[in-house]
Amino acid sequence: MRAHASLGDLASMAQAYRRCRQMLDEELGLQPSAETERLYQELQALDAEATSLPADESTGTMTKTRLPISATPFIGRQRELAELRQLLGKETESRLVSIIGPGGIGKTRLALETARAVEHDLSDGVFFVPLAPLTDAGQIVAAISDGIGFRYSAGGDPRQGLLNYLGSKQLLLVMDNFEHVLAGVDMVTDILRQAPQVHILCTSRERLNLSSEAVYLLSGLDYPADLHLPGEEASQFDAVQLLLGRARLVRSDLEIDRLALAQMIRICRLVGAAHLRGSGQ
């Protein structure tokens, strides 16, 4: 747990703790030692301190966020970002929004940027809940608890304890890669019913198929149809901007001639076509 925490990987740290509890219970019928419990609480407390932001000067309220730090700039998707912000806005009353699309199309990054854009609208913050590491839908309660820093009392019902805690909160849960645990969609329903000010933004390759779900279908970045488009015009397309930006991370002095630009556009078109096949369009 210390190793994961030192790298800032709190999700893996919490997963190590859960594995420890599960193995002790299944193989020995024991609970973790007081020392292990104390270490886990201390590491979670350090994370909470590190992710608590100063008071917002405009409102005087404390804003809290637990989102992964992005290593690269967010490029493009301004229309999608604006539409998702509107979906999560008060006037639409969409408390469950699912970003649906094939793997690798950018669902997680878009969800994180959307969360950052709305965090000041939510008094209790925004939180990231990674679901890809889970192997069973029964682990969702623990994953959400870890994501928001909630600790349920020993001997209590973890699920109801979490729902009671969320009942008075105004926050956003970013539940990433929900396709891994679709069998646990009833937990989403329970949160929406028992926590009236909690919003949920999911990313998934499949819909949750709930009546309250607002589905946002995500397609690939826009790219030029003309291979020989002039550089100034081609660089206005999001896919070209992204590819060029990544190339210049490798070589900062990179200059693009017309032939190289045509090759870049061809790459963007091939990637876009692959995403269309992956989404069944």
CSV table of C-alpha atoms in Angstrom, one decimal:
chain,number,residue,atom,x,y,z
A,1,MET,CA,0.0,0.0,0.0
A,2,ARG,CA,2.9,2.4,0.8
A,3,ALA,CA,4.5,1.7,-2.6
A,4,HIS,CA,1.3,2.5,-4.5
A,5,ALA,CA,0.6,5.6,-2.4
A,6,SER,CA,4.1,6.9,-2.9
A,7,LEU,CA,3.4,6.8,-6.7
A,8,GLY,CA,0.1,8.6,-6.2
A,9,ASP,CA,-1.8,5.6,-7.4
A,10,LEU,CA,-4.5,5.6,-4.7
A,11,ALA,CA,-6.8,3.3,-6.7
A,12,SER,CA,-4.2,0.5,-6.7
A,13,MET,CA,-3.4,1.2,-3.0
A,14,ALA,CA,-7.1,0.7,-2.2
A,15,GLN,CA,-7.3,-2.5,-4.4
A,16,ALA,CA,-4.3,-4.0,-2.5
A,17,TYR,CA,-6.1,-3.3,0.8
A,18,ARG,CA,-9.3,-5.0,-0.5
A,19,ARG,CA,-7.4,-8.0,-1.7
A,20,CYS,CA,-5.8,-8.3,1.7
A,21,ARG,CA,-9.2,-8.2,3.5
A,22,GLN,CA,-10.7,-10.7,1.0
A,23,MET,CA,-7.8,-13.2,1.3
A,24,LEU,CA,-7.7,-13.0,5.1
A,25,ASP,CA,-11.5,-13.6,5.3
A,26,GLU,CA,-11.7,-16.4,2.8
A,27,GLU,CA,-8.6,-18.3,3.9
A,28,LEU,CA,-8.3,-17.7,7.6
A,29,GLY,CA,-11.6,-16.1,8.7
A,30,LEU,CA,-9.7,-13.1,10.0
A,31,GLN,CA,-9.8,-9.3,9.7
A,32,PRO,CA,-6.8,-7.2,8.9
A,33,SER,CA,-4.6,-6.3,11.9
A,34,ALA,CA,-5.1,-3.0,13.7
A,35,GLU,CA,-1.7,-1.8,12.2
A,36,THR,CA,-2.9,-2.5,8.6
A,37,GLU,CA,-6.2,-0.7,9.2
A,38,ARG,CA,-4.4,2.2,10.7
A,39,LEU,CA,-1.9,2.4,7.8
A,40,TYR,CA,-4.8,2.3,5.3
A,41,GLN,CA,-6.6,5.1,7.2
A,42,GLU,CA,-3.5,7.2,7.3
A,43,LEU,CA,-2.8,6.9,3.6
A,44,GLN,CA,-6.3,7.8,2.7
A,45,ALA,CA,-6.2,10.8,5.0
A,46,LEU,CA,-3.0,12.0,3.3
A,47,ASP,CA,-4.7,11.7,0.0
A,48,ALA,CA,-7.7,13.7,1.2
A,49,GLU,CA,-5.4,16.4,2.4
A,50,ALA,CA,-3.5,16.5,-0.9
A,51,THR,CA,-6.7,16.7,-3.0
A,52,SER,CA,-8.5,19.3,-0.9
A,53,LEU,CA,-8.3,22.7,-2.6
A,54,PRO,CA,-8.4,26.1,-1.0
A,55,ALA,CA,-11.7,27.9,-0.5
A,56,ASP,CA,-13.2,29.3,-3.7
A,57,GLU,CA,-12.9,33.1,-3.4
A,58,SER,CA,-16.2,33.6,-5.2
A,59,THR,CA,-18.3,31.5,-2.9
A,60,GLY,CA,-16.3,31.0,0.2
A,61,THR,CA,-16.9,27.3,0.1
A,62,MET,CA,-14.3,24.5,0.1
A,63,THR,CA,-14.0,22.7,-3.2
A,64,LYS,CA,-12.7,19.1,-3.2
A,65,THR,CA,-11.6,17.1,-6.2
A,66,ARG,CA,-10.2,13.7,-6.8
A,67,LEU,CA,-9.3,13.4,-10.4
A,68,PRO,CA,-6.2,11.9,-12.1
A,69,ILE,CA,-3.8,14.5,-13.3
A,70,SER,CA,-3.5,14.6,-17.1
A,71,ALA,CA,0.0,14.4,-18.5
A,72,THR,CA,-0.8,16.0,-21.8
A,73,PRO,CA,-2.9,19.0,-23.0
A,74,PHE,CA,-6.6,18.5,-23.8
A,75,ILE,CA,-7.0,19.0,-27.5
A,76,GLY,CA,-10.2,19.6,-29.4
A,77,ARG,CA,-13.6,18.3,-28.3
A,78,GLN,CA,-14.9,21.8,-27.4
A,79,ARG,CA,-18.3,21.1,-28.8
A,80,GLU,CA,-18.6,17.8,-27.0
A,81,LEU,CA,-17.4,19.4,-23.8
A,82,ALA,CA,-20.0,22.2,-24.0
A,83,GLU,CA,-22.8,19.7,-24.8
A,84,LEU,CA,-21.9,17.5,-21.8
A,85,ARG,CA,-21.7,20.5,-19.5
A,86,GLN,CA,-25.2,21.4,-20.7
A,87,LEU,CA,-26.5,17.8,-20.1
A,88,LEU,CA,-25.2,18.0,-16.5
A,89,GLY,CA,-26.6,21.5,-16.0
A,90,LYS,CA,-29.4,22.3,-13.6
A,91,GLU,CA,-31.9,23.2,-16.4
A,92,THR,CA,-31.8,19.6,-18.0
A,93,GLU,CA,-32.0,17.7,-14.7
A,94,SER,CA,-29.9,14.8,-16.2
A,95,ARG,CA,-28.3,13.3,-13.2
A,96,LEU,CA,-27.0,10.2,-15.1
A,97,VAL,CA,-25.0,10.9,-18.3
A,98,SER,CA,-23.2,8.1,-20.1
A,99,ILE,CA,-20.5,8.7,-22.6
A,100,ILE,CA,-20.7,5.7,-25.0
A,101,GLY,CA,-18.1,4.7,-27.6
A,102,PRO,CA,-15.5,2.1,-28.6
A,103,GLY,CA,-12.3,1.7,-26.7
A,104,GLY,CA,-9.5,4.3,-27.3
A,105,ILE,CA,-11.8,7.0,-28.6
A,106,GLY,CA,-11.2,9.3,-25.7
A,107,LYS,CA,-14.2,8.8,-23.4
A,108,THR,CA,-12.2,8.9,-20.1
A,109,ARG,CA,-10.3,12.1,-21.0
A,110,LEU,CA,-13.5,13.8,-22.1
A,111,ALA,CA,-15.2,12.8,-18.9
A,112,LEU,CA,-12.4,14.1,-16.8
A,113,GLU,CA,-12.3,17.5,-18.6
A,114,THR,CA,-16.1,17.7,-18.2
A,115,ALA,CA,-15.7,17.0,-14.4
A,116,ARG,CA,-13.1,19.7,-14.1
A,117,ALA,CA,-15.4,22.1,-15.9
A,118,VAL,CA,-18.3,21.6,-13.5
A,119,GLU,CA,-16.5,21.0,-10.2
A,120,HIS,CA,-17.2,24.5,-8.9
A,121,ASP,CA,-20.9,24.0,-9.4
A,122,LEU,CA,-20.9,21.2,-6.9
A,123,SER,CA,-20.3,22.0,-3.3
A,124,ASP,CA,-18.9,18.6,-2.3
A,125,GLY,CA,-16.7,18.2,-5.4
A,126,VAL,CA,-16.0,15.7,-8.2
A,127,PHE,CA,-14.6,12.2,-7.8
A,128,PHE,CA,-13.1,9.6,-10.1
A,129,VAL,CA,-14.1,5.9,-9.7
A,130,PRO,CA,-12.0,3.6,-11.9
A,131,LEU,CA,-14.0,0.4,-12.6
A,132,ALA,CA,-11.6,-1.3,-15.1
A,133,PRO,CA,-9.6,-3.1,-12.3
A,134,LEU,CA,-12.8,-4.7,-10.8
A,135,THR,CA,-13.5,-8.3,-11.4
A,136,ASP,CA,-17.0,-8.5,-9.9
A,137,ALA,CA,-19.9,-6.1,-9.7
A,138,GLY,CA,-20.0,-6.7,-5.9
A,139,GLN,CA,-16.8,-4.5,-5.7
A,140,ILE,CA,-18.5,-1.3,-6.9
A,141,VAL,CA,-19.4,-0.2,-3.4
A,142,ALA,CA,-15.8,-0.5,-2.3
A,143,ALA,CA,-14.6,1.3,-5.4
A,144,ILE,CA,-16.9,4.2,-4.9
A,145,SER,CA,-16.0,4.4,-1.2
A,146,ASP,CA,-12.3,4.4,-2.0
A,147,GLY,CA,-12.9,7.1,-4.7
A,148,ILE,CA,-14.6,9.5,-2.4
A,149,GLY,CA,-12.7,8.7,0.8
A,150,PHE,CA,-15.7,7.3,2.6
A,151,ARG,CA,-15.1,4.9,5.6
A,152,TYR,CA,-18.0,2.8,6.8
A,153,SER,CA,-18.1,1.7,10.5
A,154,ALA,CA,-17.0,-1.8,11.4
A,155,GLY,CA,-19.9,-4.2,11.4
A,156,GLY,CA,-22.2,-2.0,9.4
A,157,ASP,CA,-23.6,-2.5,6.0
A,158,PRO,CA,-21.1,-1.0,3.5
A,159,ARG,CA,-23.7,-0.4,0.8
A,160,GLN,CA,-26.3,1.3,3.0
A,161,GLY,CA,-23.6,3.2,4.8
A,162,LEU,CA,-22.4,4.6,1.5
A,163,LEU,CA,-25.9,5.5,0.4
A,164,ASN,CA,-26.6,7.3,3.7
A,165,TYR,CA,-23.4,9.2,3.3
A,166,LEU,CA,-24.1,10.3,-0.2
A,167,GLY,CA,-27.7,11.2,0.7
A,168,SER,CA,-26.7,14.7,1.9
A,169,LYS,CA,-23.9,15.3,-0.6
A,170,GLN,CA,-23.9,17.5,-3.8
A,171,LEU,CA,-21.2,15.9,-5.9
A,172,LEU,CA,-20.3,14.3,-9.2
A,173,LEU,CA,-19.1,10.7,-9.6
A,174,VAL,CA,-17.1,9.9,-12.7
A,175,MET,CA,-17.6,6.1,-13.1
A,176,ASP,CA,-15.1,5.0,-15.7
A,177,ASN,CA,-15.3,1.9,-17.8
A,178,PHE,CA,-18.7,0.8,-16.6
A,179,GLU,CA,-18.9,-2.0,-19.2
A,180,HIS,CA,-16.8,-4.1,-16.8
A,181,VAL,CA,-19.5,-4.2,-14.1
A,182,LEU,CA,-22.8,-3.8,-15.9
A,183,ALA,CA,-24.3,-6.4,-13.6
A,184,GLY,CA,-24.0,-3.9,-10.8
A,185,VAL,CA,-26.1,-1.2,-12.5
A,186,ASP,CA,-28.6,-1.4,-9.6
A,187,MET,CA,-26.1,0.5,-7.4
A,188,VAL,CA,-26.4,3.5,-9.8
A,189,THR,CA,-30.2,3.3,-9.5
A,190,ASP,CA,-29.9,3.3,-5.7
A,191,ILE,CA,-27.6,6.3,-5.7
A,192,LEU,CA,-30.0,8.3,-7.9
A,193,ARG,CA,-32.9,7.4,-5.7
A,194,GLN,CA,-31.3,7.9,-2.3
A,195,ALA,CA,-28.9,10.8,-3.0
A,196,PRO,CA,-30.9,13.4,-4.8
A,197,GLN,CA,-28.0,15.9,-5.4
A,198,VAL,CA,-25.5,13.3,-6.6
A,199,HIS,CA,-24.8,13.3,-10.4
A,200,ILE,CA,-23.1,10.4,-12.2
A,201,LEU,CA,-21.0,10.7,-15.4
A,202,CYS,CA,-20.2,7.2,-16.8
A,203,THR,CA,-18.0,6.1,-19.6
A,204,SER,CA,-18.8,2.8,-21.1
A,205,ARG,CA,-18.7,0.8,-24.3
A,206,GLU,CA,-22.3,-0.2,-23.7
A,207,ARG,CA,-25.3,1.6,-22.4
A,208,LEU,CA,-26.5,1.1,-18.8
A,209,ASN,CA,-30.1,0.8,-20.2
A,210,LEU,CA,-31.7,2.8,-17.3
A,211,SER,CA,-34.7,5.0,-18.0
A,212,SER,CA,-32.9,7.9,-16.3
A,213,GLU,CA,-29.8,7.6,-18.5
A,214,ALA,CA,-28.9,10.4,-20.9
A,215,VAL,CA,-26.8,8.8,-23.6
A,216,TYR,CA,-24.0,10.7,-25.3
A,217,LEU,CA,-22.6,8.9,-28.3
A,218,LEU,CA,-18.9,9.8,-28.8
A,219,SER,CA,-17.4,9.6,-32.3
A,220,GLY,CA,-13.8,10.2,-33.4
A,221,LEU,CA,-12.1,13.5,-33.7
A,222,ASP,CA,-12.9,15.4,-36.9
A,223,TYR,CA,-10.3,15.1,-39.7
A,224,PRO,CA,-9.9,16.5,-43.3
A,225,ALA,CA,-11.5,14.7,-46.2
A,226,ASP,CA,-8.9,16.1,-48.6
A,227,LEU,CA,-5.4,14.6,-48.4
A,228,HIS,CA,-4.0,17.7,-50.0
A,229,LEU,CA,-5.6,20.4,-47.9
A,230,PRO,CA,-3.2,23.3,-47.2
A,231,GLY,CA,-1.4,23.2,-43.8
A,232,GLU,CA,-3.2,26.2,-42.3
A,233,GLU,CA,-6.6,24.7,-43.1
A,234,ALA,CA,-5.7,21.1,-42.1
A,235,SER,CA,-4.4,22.3,-38.7
A,236,GLN,CA,-7.9,23.5,-37.8
A,237,PHE,CA,-9.1,19.9,-37.5
A,238,ASP,CA,-8.9,18.3,-34.0
A,239,ALA,CA,-7.4,15.0,-35.2
A,240,VAL,CA,-4.5,16.8,-37.0
A,241,GLN,CA,-3.9,19.0,-34.0
A,242,LEU,CA,-3.7,15.9,-31.7
A,243,LEU,CA,-1.4,14.0,-34.0
A,244,LEU,CA,0.9,17.0,-34.5
A,245,GLY,CA,1.0,17.7,-30.8
A,246,ARG,CA,2.0,14.2,-29.9
A,247,ALA,CA,4.7,14.2,-32.7
A,248,ARG,CA,6.2,17.4,-31.3
A,249,LEU,CA,6.4,15.8,-27.8
A,250,VAL,CA,8.9,13.5,-29.4
A,251,ARG,CA,10.6,16.1,-31.6
A,252,SER,CA,9.9,19.7,-30.6
A,253,ASP,CA,11.5,21.2,-33.8
A,254,LEU,CA,9.4,19.1,-36.1
A,255,GLU,CA,8.5,20.9,-39.4
A,256,ILE,CA,5.7,19.5,-41.6
A,257,ASP,CA,6.0,19.7,-45.3
A,258,ARG,CA,3.1,19.0,-47.7
A,259,LEU,CA,4.0,15.3,-48.1
A,260,ALA,CA,4.2,14.7,-44.4
A,261,LEU,CA,1.0,16.6,-43.8
A,262,ALA,CA,-0.8,14.4,-46.4
A,263,GLN,CA,0.6,11.3,-44.6
A,264,MET,CA,-0.7,12.7,-41.3
A,265,ILE,CA,-4.2,13.2,-42.7
A,266,ARG,CA,-4.1,9.7,-44.1
A,267,ILE,CA,-3.3,8.4,-40.6
A,268,CYS,CA,-6.2,10.4,-39.1
A,269,ARG,CA,-8.6,9.0,-41.7
A,270,LEU,CA,-7.5,5.4,-41.0
A,271,VAL,CA,-7.9,5.9,-37.3
A,272,GLY,CA,-11.3,7.5,-37.8
A,273,ALA,CA,-12.4,4.6,-40.0
A,274,ALA,CA,-11.3,2.1,-37.4
A,275,HIS,CA,-13.3,3.8,-34.7
A,276,LEU,CA,-16.4,3.7,-36.9
A,277,ARG,CA,-15.9,0.0,-37.4
A,278,GLY,CA,-15.4,-0.5,-33.7
A,279,SER,CA,-18.7,1.4,-32.9
A,280,GLY,CA,-20.6,-0.5,-35.5
A,281,GLN,CA,-21.5,2.6,-37.5
